[in-house]
Short mmCIF file of C-alpha atoms and ligand atoms in Angstrom, two decimals:
data_model
loop_
_atom_site.label_atom_id
_atom_site.label_comp_id
_atom_site.label_asym_id
_atom_site.label_seq_id
_atom_site.Cartn_x
_atom_site.Cartn_y
_atom_site.Cartn_z
CA UNK A 144 -127.22 -69.87 -130.59
CA UNK A 145 -127.35 -73.13 -132.67
CA UNK A 146 -126.80 -75.76 -129.68
CA UNK A 147 -125.34 -75.36 -126.23
CA UNK A 148 -122.04 -75.73 -125.24
CA UNK A 149 -120.58 -77.64 -122.25
CA UNK A 150 -122.47 -76.92 -118.94
CA UNK A 151 -118.93 -78.49 -117.44
CA UNK A 152 -115.35 -77.75 -117.39
CA UNK A 153 -112.93 -81.05 -117.09
CA UNK A 154 -111.11 -81.85 -114.17
CA UNK A 155 -109.96 -85.39 -115.13
CA UNK A 156 -108.56 -86.04 -118.69
CA UNK A 157 -107.98 -89.52 -119.73
CA UNK A 158 -105.77 -90.03 -123.29
CA UNK A 159 -107.18 -91.53 -126.00
CA UNK A 160 -104.60 -93.12 -128.62
CA UNK A 161 -104.84 -92.52 -132.47
CA UNK A 162 -103.76 -95.60 -134.57
CA UNK A 163 -103.08 -95.84 -138.32
CA UNK A 164 -105.83 -97.34 -140.68
CA UNK A 165 -103.26 -100.00 -141.50
CA UNK A 166 -103.54 -101.07 -137.60
CA UNK A 167 -107.53 -100.90 -137.61
CA UNK A 168 -107.46 -102.99 -140.82
CA UNK A 169 -105.35 -105.81 -138.57
CA UNK A 170 -107.59 -105.35 -135.61
CA UNK A 171 -110.88 -106.31 -137.92
CA UNK A 172 -109.52 -108.96 -139.53
CA UNK A 173 -108.76 -110.23 -136.83
CA UNK A 174 -111.98 -109.17 -134.99
CA UNK A 175 -113.65 -111.20 -137.94
CA UNK A 176 -115.18 -107.87 -138.67
CA UNK A 177 -116.82 -107.54 -135.45
CA UNK A 178 -116.49 -104.35 -133.57
CA UNK A 179 -117.76 -105.85 -130.09
CA UNK A 180 -114.73 -107.74 -130.59
CA UNK A 181 -111.98 -104.83 -131.08
CA UNK A 182 -110.42 -103.40 -127.70
CA UNK A 183 -111.54 -100.21 -126.31
CA UNK A 184 -108.01 -98.89 -126.35
CA UNK A 185 -107.92 -99.24 -130.26
CA UNK A 186 -110.76 -96.95 -130.29
CA UNK A 187 -110.71 -92.95 -131.26
CA UNK A 188 -114.52 -92.03 -130.42
CA UNK A 189 -116.34 -94.77 -129.10
CA UNK A 190 -120.27 -94.74 -129.75
CA UNK A 191 -120.98 -98.38 -129.09
CA UNK A 192 -123.47 -97.56 -126.16
CA UNK A 193 -124.15 -94.78 -123.52
CA UNK A 194 -124.84 -97.35 -121.04
CA UNK A 195 -122.19 -97.47 -118.13
CA UNK A 196 -120.04 -94.91 -120.20
CA UNK A 197 -121.40 -91.29 -118.53
CA UNK A 198 -118.66 -89.29 -117.13
CA UNK A 199 -119.14 -88.85 -113.03
CA UNK A 200 -119.12 -85.74 -111.80
CA UNK A 201 -116.71 -84.10 -108.74
CA UNK A 202 -119.56 -84.47 -106.46
CA UNK A 203 -120.46 -88.25 -107.53
CA UNK A 204 -116.36 -88.77 -106.76
CA UNK A 205 -116.18 -87.21 -103.70
CA UNK A 206 -119.15 -89.18 -102.55
CA UNK A 207 -117.61 -92.54 -103.60
CA UNK A 208 -115.36 -91.46 -100.59
CA UNK A 209 -118.47 -91.21 -98.35
CA UNK A 210 -118.70 -95.18 -98.89
CA UNK A 211 -120.52 -96.64 -96.05
CA UNK A 212 -119.27 -100.17 -96.72
CA UNK A 213 -121.72 -101.56 -93.73
CA UNK A 214 -123.30 -104.72 -94.46
CA UNK A 215 -126.69 -103.58 -93.39
CA UNK A 216 -127.96 -100.37 -92.92
CA UNK A 217 -125.11 -98.36 -94.95
CA UNK A 218 -125.99 -94.27 -94.82
CA UNK A 219 -125.66 -94.11 -98.75
CA UNK A 220 -128.77 -96.54 -99.12
CA UNK A 221 -130.42 -94.11 -97.35
CA UNK A 222 -129.66 -91.32 -99.43
CA UNK A 223 -130.41 -93.52 -102.58
CA UNK A 224 -133.94 -94.27 -101.05
CA UNK A 225 -134.55 -90.54 -100.24
CA UNK A 226 -133.56 -89.52 -103.52
CA UNK A 227 -135.51 -92.08 -105.61
CA UNK A 228 -138.49 -91.36 -103.47
CA UNK A 229 -138.24 -87.81 -104.36
CA UNK A 230 -138.26 -88.26 -108.01
CA UNK A 231 -140.37 -91.42 -108.21
CA UNK A 232 -142.47 -91.21 -105.50
CA UNK A 233 -142.76 -95.00 -105.24
CA UNK A 234 -142.75 -96.34 -101.53
CA UNK A 235 -140.00 -99.27 -101.72
CA UNK A 236 -136.93 -98.86 -103.22
CA UNK A 237 -134.79 -102.17 -104.11
CA UNK A 238 -131.04 -101.67 -105.44
CA UNK A 239 -129.88 -103.67 -107.95
CA UNK A 240 -126.45 -104.04 -109.42
CA UNK A 241 -127.89 -103.27 -113.18
CA UNK A 242 -131.35 -103.13 -114.86
CA UNK A 243 -131.77 -106.38 -116.12
CA UNK A 244 -131.72 -107.81 -112.47
CA UNK A 245 -134.45 -105.49 -111.40
CA UNK A 246 -136.71 -106.66 -114.64
CA UNK A 247 -135.77 -110.52 -113.72
CA UNK A 248 -136.99 -109.80 -109.99
CA UNK A 249 -139.92 -108.18 -111.17
CA UNK A 250 -140.81 -110.40 -113.56
CA UNK A 251 -139.82 -113.65 -112.04
CA UNK A 252 -141.87 -112.78 -109.10
CA UNK A 253 -145.31 -111.70 -110.96
CA UNK A 254 -145.26 -112.71 -114.50
CA UNK A 255 -146.28 -116.69 -114.54
CA UNK A 256 -146.16 -118.84 -117.54
CA UNK A 257 -148.54 -118.25 -120.47
CA UNK A 258 -148.99 -114.28 -119.35
CA UNK A 259 -148.56 -111.40 -121.48
CA UNK A 260 -146.66 -108.38 -121.01
CA UNK A 261 -147.60 -104.91 -123.16
CA UNK A 262 -144.94 -102.63 -123.69
CA UNK A 263 -144.32 -99.95 -126.30
CA UNK A 264 -141.32 -101.66 -127.25
CA UNK A 265 -139.50 -104.25 -124.69
CA UNK A 266 -135.76 -103.48 -124.90
CA UNK A 267 -133.90 -106.17 -125.68
CA UNK A 268 -133.00 -107.63 -122.00
CA UNK A 269 -136.61 -106.73 -120.67
CA UNK A 270 -138.04 -109.20 -123.56
CA UNK A 271 -135.79 -111.81 -122.60
CA UNK A 272 -136.78 -111.65 -119.04
CA UNK A 273 -140.16 -111.76 -120.03
CA UNK A 274 -139.74 -114.75 -121.96
CA UNK A 275 -137.67 -116.55 -119.58
CA UNK A 276 -141.08 -116.90 -117.61
CA UNK A 277 -142.53 -118.39 -120.42
CA UNK A 278 -144.97 -115.53 -120.98
CA UNK A 279 -145.12 -113.30 -124.32
CA UNK A 280 -143.73 -109.62 -124.81
CA UNK A 281 -145.58 -107.22 -127.08
CA UNK A 282 -144.78 -104.58 -128.32
CA UNK A 283 -147.47 -102.24 -128.80
CA UNK A 284 -146.22 -99.00 -130.11
CA UNK A 285 -147.73 -96.38 -132.50
CA UNK A 286 -147.40 -97.63 -136.23
CA UNK A 287 -145.66 -94.48 -137.46
CA UNK A 288 -142.96 -95.34 -134.94
CA UNK A 289 -141.25 -97.80 -137.68
CA UNK A 290 -141.50 -94.82 -140.51
CA UNK A 291 -137.75 -93.73 -140.47
CA UNK A 292 -138.98 -90.59 -142.24
CA UNK A 293 -142.27 -89.77 -140.11
CA UNK A 294 -141.20 -86.67 -137.54
CA UNK A 295 -143.88 -87.51 -134.83
CA UNK A 296 -142.64 -85.38 -132.12
CA UNK A 297 -143.53 -88.71 -129.77
CA UNK A 298 -142.83 -91.48 -131.47
CA UNK A 299 -142.52 -93.58 -128.03
CA UNK A 300 -146.00 -93.53 -127.67
CA UNK A 301 -148.58 -96.51 -126.72
CA UNK A 302 -150.93 -97.62 -129.26
CA UNK A 303 -154.16 -97.24 -127.34
CA UNK A 304 -156.06 -99.06 -129.71
CA UNK A 305 -153.87 -101.90 -129.94
CA UNK A 306 -153.50 -101.87 -125.98
CA UNK A 307 -157.29 -102.28 -125.31
CA UNK A 308 -157.62 -104.99 -128.29
CA UNK A 309 -154.95 -106.75 -126.83
CA UNK A 310 -156.60 -106.90 -123.34
CA UNK A 311 -159.93 -107.61 -125.02
CA UNK A 312 -158.16 -110.46 -126.97
CA UNK A 313 -155.94 -112.51 -123.94
CA UNK A 314 -157.93 -111.16 -120.84
CA UNK A 315 -157.28 -109.27 -118.09
CA UNK A 316 -156.32 -112.15 -116.04
CA UNK A 317 -153.30 -112.92 -118.06
CA UNK A 318 -151.58 -109.27 -118.36
CA UNK A 319 -149.80 -109.04 -114.70
CA UNK A 320 -148.65 -105.45 -115.72
CA UNK A 321 -148.40 -103.13 -118.55
CA UNK A 322 -144.80 -101.32 -119.17
CA UNK A 323 -143.77 -98.20 -121.28
CA UNK A 324 -139.77 -97.47 -121.79
CA UNK A 325 -139.27 -93.98 -121.66
CA UNK A 326 -137.51 -92.96 -123.54
CA UNK A 327 -138.13 -96.09 -126.02
CA UNK A 328 -134.37 -96.97 -126.38
CA UNK A 329 -134.92 -100.09 -129.12
CA UNK A 330 -137.34 -97.27 -131.27
CA UNK A 331 -135.02 -94.86 -131.81
CA UNK A 332 -134.83 -93.12 -127.86
CA UNK A 333 -138.02 -91.50 -129.19
CA UNK A 334 -140.24 -90.09 -126.01
CA UNK A 335 -143.59 -90.44 -124.63
CA UNK A 336 -145.62 -87.84 -124.37
CA UNK A 337 -147.53 -87.20 -120.89
CA UNK A 338 -150.85 -87.26 -122.45
CA UNK A 339 -150.22 -90.76 -123.83
CA UNK A 340 -149.05 -92.20 -120.21
CA UNK A 341 -152.11 -90.40 -118.61
CA UNK A 342 -154.46 -91.96 -121.22
CA UNK A 343 -152.49 -95.40 -120.69
CA UNK A 344 -153.23 -94.89 -117.09
CA UNK A 345 -156.85 -94.42 -117.39
CA UNK A 346 -156.98 -97.36 -119.89
CA UNK A 347 -155.14 -99.61 -117.64
CA UNK A 348 -157.01 -98.38 -114.55
CA UNK A 349 -160.97 -99.77 -116.19
CA UNK A 350 -159.24 -103.31 -116.17
CA UNK A 351 -157.16 -102.97 -113.10
CA UNK A 352 -153.93 -103.44 -114.58
CA UNK A 353 -150.93 -101.90 -113.02
CA UNK A 354 -148.46 -99.94 -114.87
CA UNK A 355 -144.88 -99.73 -114.75
CA UNK A 356 -142.40 -97.46 -116.38
CA UNK A 357 -138.92 -98.69 -117.84
CA UNK A 358 -137.21 -95.25 -116.26
CA UNK A 359 -133.74 -95.78 -117.87
CA UNK A 360 -134.06 -92.53 -119.68
CA UNK A 361 -136.58 -90.97 -117.70
CA UNK A 362 -134.81 -87.32 -117.65
CA UNK A 363 -134.44 -87.34 -121.35
CA UNK A 364 -138.03 -88.39 -121.98
CA UNK A 365 -139.00 -85.58 -119.16
CA UNK A 366 -137.05 -83.16 -121.48
CA UNK A 367 -138.51 -83.81 -124.68
CA UNK A 368 -142.35 -83.01 -122.65
CA UNK A 369 -140.76 -79.78 -121.83
CA UNK A 370 -139.43 -79.03 -124.81
CA UNK A 371 -142.70 -80.39 -126.83
CA UNK A 372 -145.93 -80.57 -125.50
CA UNK A 373 -148.02 -77.91 -124.82
CA UNK A 374 -148.35 -76.79 -121.17
CA UNK A 375 -144.98 -77.79 -119.65
CA UNK A 376 -142.32 -74.98 -120.88
CA UNK A 377 -142.10 -73.50 -117.73
CA UNK A 378 -142.48 -76.52 -115.47
CA UNK A 379 -139.80 -77.35 -113.76
CA UNK A 380 -138.06 -81.15 -114.40
CA UNK A 381 -138.33 -82.41 -110.86
CA UNK A 382 -142.15 -81.46 -111.05
CA UNK A 383 -142.45 -83.29 -114.47
CA UNK A 384 -140.70 -86.25 -113.60
CA UNK A 385 -143.11 -86.35 -110.54
CA UNK A 386 -146.01 -86.09 -112.58
CA UNK A 387 -145.03 -88.83 -114.66
CA UNK A 388 -144.29 -91.15 -112.28
CA UNK A 389 -147.40 -90.56 -110.54
CA UNK A 390 -149.30 -92.60 -113.36
CA UNK A 391 -147.31 -95.59 -112.61
CA UNK A 392 -147.21 -98.27 -109.82
CA UNK A 393 -143.42 -98.74 -109.82
CA UNK A 394 -140.56 -98.55 -112.38
CA UNK A 395 -137.43 -100.46 -113.18
CA UNK A 396 -133.91 -98.57 -113.99
CA UNK A 397 -131.14 -99.13 -114.97
CA UNK A 398 -128.57 -96.34 -113.87
CA UNK A 399 -126.20 -96.65 -116.29
CA UNK A 400 -127.84 -94.54 -118.14
CA UNK A 401 -129.94 -91.54 -116.63
CA UNK A 402 -128.34 -92.73 -113.59
CA UNK A 403 -124.98 -90.94 -114.73
CA UNK A 404 -122.96 -93.96 -113.25
CA UNK A 405 -120.93 -97.08 -114.49
CA UNK A 406 -122.72 -99.63 -112.75
CA UNK A 407 -126.15 -99.66 -110.63
CA UNK A 408 -129.76 -100.05 -110.75
CA UNK A 409 -132.99 -100.40 -109.10
CA UNK A 410 -136.83 -101.62 -108.74
CA UNK A 411 -139.26 -99.55 -106.99
CA UNK A 412 -142.71 -99.99 -106.44
CA UNK A 413 -145.70 -99.59 -104.20
CA UNK A 414 -147.09 -102.62 -103.65
CA UNK A 415 -146.19 -104.47 -100.26
CA UNK A 416 -146.77 -107.73 -101.05
CA UNK A 417 -144.75 -107.97 -104.27
CA UNK A 418 -141.95 -105.78 -102.75
CA UNK A 419 -141.84 -108.56 -99.81
CA UNK A 420 -141.74 -111.03 -102.60
CA UNK A 421 -138.81 -109.29 -104.50
CA UNK A 422 -136.86 -108.59 -101.39
CA UNK A 423 -136.44 -112.53 -100.29
CA UNK A 424 -135.67 -113.19 -104.07
CA UNK A 425 -132.84 -110.31 -103.81
CA UNK A 426 -131.34 -111.62 -100.81
CA UNK A 427 -130.78 -114.95 -102.55
CA UNK A 428 -129.52 -113.67 -106.07
CA UNK A 429 -127.76 -110.04 -105.17
CA UNK A 430 -127.59 -109.42 -101.52
CA UNK A 431 -128.67 -107.48 -98.78
CA UNK A 432 -131.73 -105.65 -99.38
CA UNK A 433 -129.69 -102.29 -98.41
CA UNK A 434 -127.30 -102.75 -100.55
CA UNK A 435 -128.40 -105.30 -103.49
CA UNK A 436 -125.23 -106.15 -105.00
CA UNK A 437 -123.40 -102.94 -104.85
CA UNK A 438 -120.74 -101.31 -103.20
CA UNK A 439 -121.74 -98.65 -100.34
CA UNK A 440 -120.19 -96.03 -102.52
CA UNK A 441 -122.24 -97.10 -105.62
CA UNK A 442 -125.44 -96.42 -103.99
CA UNK A 443 -123.77 -92.88 -103.24
CA UNK A 444 -122.83 -92.31 -106.79
CA UNK A 445 -126.07 -93.17 -107.95
CA UNK A 446 -128.00 -91.31 -105.80
CA UNK A 447 -125.75 -88.01 -106.64
CA UNK A 448 -126.41 -88.66 -110.37
CA UNK A 449 -130.09 -88.95 -110.33
CA UNK A 450 -129.47 -85.66 -108.64
CA UNK A 451 -128.11 -84.53 -111.28
CA UNK A 452 -129.40 -85.57 -114.26
CA UNK A 453 -132.42 -83.71 -114.00
CA UNK A 454 -130.61 -80.26 -114.06
CA UNK A 455 -132.33 -78.83 -117.17
CA UNK A 456 -128.80 -76.88 -118.32
CA UNK A 457 -127.48 -80.42 -118.38
CA UNK A 458 -130.30 -81.60 -120.21
CA UNK A 459 -129.95 -79.07 -122.56
CA UNK A 460 -126.65 -79.68 -123.29
CA UNK A 461 -127.14 -83.26 -123.32
CA UNK A 462 -130.40 -83.87 -125.96
CA UNK A 463 -128.44 -80.56 -127.77
CA UNK A 464 -125.36 -82.45 -128.50
CA UNK A 465 -127.08 -85.59 -130.04
CA UNK A 466 -129.35 -83.15 -131.86
CA UNK A 467 -126.56 -81.15 -132.78
CA UNK A 468 -124.68 -84.51 -134.43
CA UNK A 469 -128.38 -85.46 -136.40
CA UNK A 470 -128.27 -81.93 -137.78
CA UNK A 471 -125.41 -81.93 -139.00
CA UNK A 472 -125.86 -85.16 -140.77
CA UNK A 473 -129.06 -84.31 -142.14
CA UNK A 474 -128.13 -81.13 -143.45
CA UNK A 475 -125.57 -82.97 -145.46
CA UNK A 476 -127.96 -85.47 -147.04
CA UNK A 477 -126.84 -88.74 -144.82
CA UNK A 478 -129.98 -90.46 -144.33
CA UNK A 479 -130.95 -90.66 -141.05
CA UNK A 480 -133.86 -91.63 -138.36
CA UNK A 481 -135.95 -89.00 -137.67
CA UNK A 482 -136.59 -86.94 -135.59
CA UNK A 483 -133.43 -87.51 -133.86
CA UNK A 484 -133.72 -89.24 -130.29
CA UNK A 485 -132.77 -88.53 -127.16
CA UNK A 486 -129.71 -90.55 -126.70
CA UNK A 487 -128.09 -91.37 -130.39
CA UNK A 488 -128.25 -90.72 -133.60
CA UNK A 489 -129.41 -93.64 -135.98
CA UNK A 490 -127.76 -93.94 -139.63
CA UNK A 491 -130.27 -95.82 -142.44
CA UNK A 492 -127.85 -98.35 -143.43
CA UNK A 493 -130.09 -99.15 -146.21
CA UNK A 494 -130.67 -95.69 -147.80
CA UNK A 495 -126.99 -95.08 -146.78
CA UNK A 496 -125.43 -98.45 -149.08
CA UNK A 497 -128.21 -98.77 -151.07
CA UNK A 498 -125.78 -101.31 -153.22
CA UNK A 499 -125.72 -103.68 -150.34
CA UNK A 500 -128.82 -106.22 -150.10
CA UNK A 501 -129.88 -106.91 -146.22
CA UNK A 502 -128.48 -110.54 -146.67
CA UNK A 503 -125.28 -109.09 -147.11
CA UNK A 504 -125.45 -107.05 -143.55
CA UNK A 505 -125.26 -103.34 -144.44
CA UNK A 506 -125.75 -101.77 -140.96
CA UNK A 507 -122.43 -104.18 -139.97
CA UNK A 508 -120.62 -103.31 -143.19
CA UNK A 509 -121.18 -99.33 -142.10
CA UNK A 510 -120.26 -99.73 -138.94
CA UNK A 511 -116.99 -101.83 -140.10
CA UNK A 512 -115.92 -98.72 -142.48
CA UNK A 513 -116.63 -96.29 -139.99
CA UNK A 514 -114.05 -98.07 -137.86
CA UNK A 515 -111.76 -98.72 -140.18
CA UNK A 516 -111.57 -95.39 -141.84
CA UNK A 517 -112.00 -93.07 -138.57
CA UNK A 518 -111.51 -95.28 -135.37
CA UNK A 519 -115.28 -94.44 -134.58
CA UNK A 520 -117.02 -97.47 -133.28
CA UNK A 521 -120.89 -97.44 -133.56
CA UNK A 522 -123.27 -100.74 -133.06
CA UNK A 523 -125.47 -102.07 -135.87
CA UNK A 524 -128.77 -102.74 -135.13
CA UNK A 525 -130.56 -104.62 -138.01
CA UNK A 526 -130.12 -107.84 -140.02
CA UNK A 527 -126.88 -109.27 -137.34
CA UNK A 528 -128.77 -108.15 -134.20
CA UNK A 529 -132.97 -108.89 -135.30
CA UNK A 530 -132.23 -111.40 -138.57
CA UNK A 531 -134.47 -114.31 -137.63
CA UNK A 532 -134.69 -117.38 -139.47
CA UNK A 533 -138.19 -118.68 -140.58
CA UNK A 534 -138.87 -121.52 -138.94
CA UNK A 535 -140.93 -123.02 -142.12
CA UNK A 536 -138.14 -122.55 -144.96
CA UNK A 537 -134.99 -121.93 -143.08
CA UNK A 538 -134.67 -118.21 -144.83
CA UNK A 539 -133.43 -115.43 -143.15
CA UNK A 540 -136.20 -113.08 -142.00
CA UNK A 541 -134.71 -109.36 -142.37
CA UNK A 542 -135.78 -106.85 -139.86
CA UNK A 543 -137.73 -103.60 -141.28
CA UNK A 544 -135.22 -101.13 -139.93
CA UNK A 545 -131.27 -101.59 -140.76
CA UNK A 546 -129.68 -98.64 -138.68
CA UNK A 547 -126.37 -97.99 -137.37
CA UNK A 548 -126.79 -96.30 -134.17
CA UNK A 549 -123.94 -93.48 -132.85
CA UNK A 550 -125.09 -93.62 -128.99
CA UNK A 551 -123.22 -90.63 -127.43
CA UNK A 552 -121.95 -91.52 -123.82
CA UNK A 553 -122.93 -88.62 -121.63
CA UNK A 554 -120.40 -85.75 -120.76
CA UNK A 555 -118.01 -87.50 -122.22
CA UNK A 556 -117.19 -86.19 -125.62
CA UNK A 557 -117.00 -82.49 -126.22
CA UNK A 558 -118.45 -81.08 -129.35
CA UNK A 559 -115.23 -80.79 -131.23
CA UNK A 560 -114.90 -84.40 -131.02
CA UNK A 561 -118.82 -85.18 -131.94
CA UNK A 562 -117.85 -82.70 -135.37
CA UNK A 563 -115.18 -85.43 -136.05
CA UNK A 564 -117.68 -87.78 -136.17
CA UNK A 565 -120.31 -86.33 -138.40
CA UNK A 566 -117.29 -84.81 -140.87
CA UNK A 567 -115.85 -88.47 -140.71
CA UNK A 568 -119.64 -89.48 -141.96
CA UNK A 569 -119.93 -87.19 -144.02
CA UNK A 570 -116.71 -88.09 -145.65
CA UNK A 571 -117.53 -91.81 -145.75
CA UNK A 572 -120.90 -90.89 -147.32
CA UNK A 573 -118.88 -89.42 -150.38
CA UNK A 574 -116.82 -92.80 -151.07
CA UNK A 575 -120.04 -95.73 -150.09
CA UNK A 576 -119.90 -97.31 -153.13
CA UNK A 577 -115.96 -98.83 -152.16
CA UNK A 578 -118.30 -100.40 -149.09
CA UNK A 579 -118.73 -103.75 -149.71
CA UNK A 580 -121.05 -106.62 -147.94
CA UNK A 581 -120.30 -108.94 -145.59
CA UNK A 582 -120.59 -112.55 -145.23
CA UNK A 583 -120.91 -114.80 -141.92
CA UNK A 584 -118.81 -117.19 -141.08
CA UNK A 585 -119.95 -118.10 -137.29
CA UNK A 586 -122.78 -117.23 -135.21
CA UNK A 587 -123.88 -118.27 -131.60
CA UNK A 588 -127.59 -119.38 -130.98
CA UNK A 589 -128.66 -116.38 -128.96
CA UNK A 590 -127.48 -112.98 -129.04
CA UNK A 591 -125.30 -113.56 -132.12
CA UNK A 592 -124.68 -109.90 -132.85
CA UNK A 593 -121.76 -110.09 -129.96
CA UNK A 594 -119.41 -113.04 -131.11
CA UNK A 595 -120.78 -113.16 -134.75
CA UNK A 596 -117.39 -113.41 -137.31
CA UNK A 597 -117.63 -112.55 -141.19
CA UNK A 598 -115.64 -112.39 -144.37
CA UNK A 599 -115.29 -109.10 -146.63
CA UNK A 600 -117.01 -109.56 -149.88
CA UNK A 601 -114.28 -109.70 -152.92
CA UNK A 602 -114.23 -106.01 -154.04
CA UNK A 603 -114.09 -107.68 -157.51
CA UNK A 604 -117.99 -108.33 -157.03
CA UNK A 605 -119.89 -105.92 -159.03
CA UNK A 606 -120.91 -102.68 -157.20
CA UNK A 607 -123.51 -100.34 -158.46
CA UNK A 608 -124.83 -96.84 -156.70
C1 PLP B 231 -130.19 -100.72 -120.99
C2 PLP B 231 -131.39 -101.02 -120.84
C3 PLP B 231 -131.77 -101.88 -120.02
C4 PLP B 231 -131.06 -103.00 -119.11
O1 PLP B 231 -130.23 -102.43 -118.08
P1 PLP B 231 -128.85 -103.01 -117.64
O2 PLP B 231 -128.17 -102.32 -116.80
O3 PLP B 231 -128.25 -102.67 -119.12
O4 PLP B 231 -128.97 -104.16 -117.26
C5 PLP B 231 -133.07 -102.37 -120.19
N1 PLP B 231 -134.50 -101.49 -120.37
C6 PLP B 231 -133.90 -100.18 -121.26
C7 PLP B 231 -134.67 -99.40 -121.83
C8 PLP B 231 -132.57 -99.85 -121.53
O5 PLP B 231 -132.09 -99.21 -122.14
#
């Protein structure tokens, strides 16, 4: 079989509205050509993010009815604690309302000004939380992670030589911990191999540096290990996850991804002293340690989601659906980032729209065209998100990769809807020379992609393909 069909049937449906091209054209003008500003109800297939957009199972919904809303000692907390310990194996389980709060609590406790945190690639909130402590966030992924045509199976791997050089250069005492992001979201959802994790652990052990995982997509990473790494083909998912986490001292987690819930997260770790300090801070900013900013029912849904996400049938469907979309596009000659990652397909906007220079936002122009012509919402990951001013010359520095990410929500869209997305993009590719660049009319000083506004450049401007 080409790809696995859905391992579930649908019990509840939510209608989605079809809009006309004229309506979407008007909405885009009102939104300043920023798809973040378009109301979700006017989107047909929403691939903006896989975060917090999962469909919950009947068991998760049943669990929500079993919410114990006691202020202290809710039974749902004990279910979560038991589940997290059984998968991740760390001693302390600290619930938070989402992943960035787990990051904030961890870094505000152990990272001091002037320190460095190495990671394969920091996710944007992770980087922001490290930098908020006046510390440096270092991305040390292997070099071929930045080559969109290289199909190495573990492009999320840590570059061990650069990690060791970094330790020598900055000194062990300035590195309070190292992190590995599984899968590597900012690098295209690419997995990290068990061997690389084992070697990272061994290297860090020589210097006594703790290792934490950014575990948001841990189940997807474990599935890639099973599929691609020698020796794991017959290993159960839970065994792979346990081995992986055994090489770390703790993890931060956004359960909005592989927790299969719409809100929730946690921090889990072994160190008693850090856990105590973090718990004190948790009480100040989130709530009592057995609910951490969530309702009891949310804790129960998260515990159940964590058990479901390691189901191999589910993961085969999940990874298979993303791959199916990527392969349909690849076979039609659409430029995409390879290999196809765990949670998203990335269009290579520079190759898709070679007639639009990076200064005219080809990624954003592609996202705008996808919405206007087909009602599909995707997100630009390129000049708009990562373009920076050169402090010396004032010129804009463009990022190496100009991408449009099609993130697939978990268990939400059918394979037929995914086929619609592929056919739409193939159709758009045929008439790509009709797409025009954009010019910024407003940008906020930080995280400008959420609120930026544009005008469309005139159609009369010369266009060549
Ligand atoms: C989403 C995400 C986070 C932050 O989690 P939130 O729940 O959005 O706060 C951190 N790291 C990675 C890799 C993520 O994908």
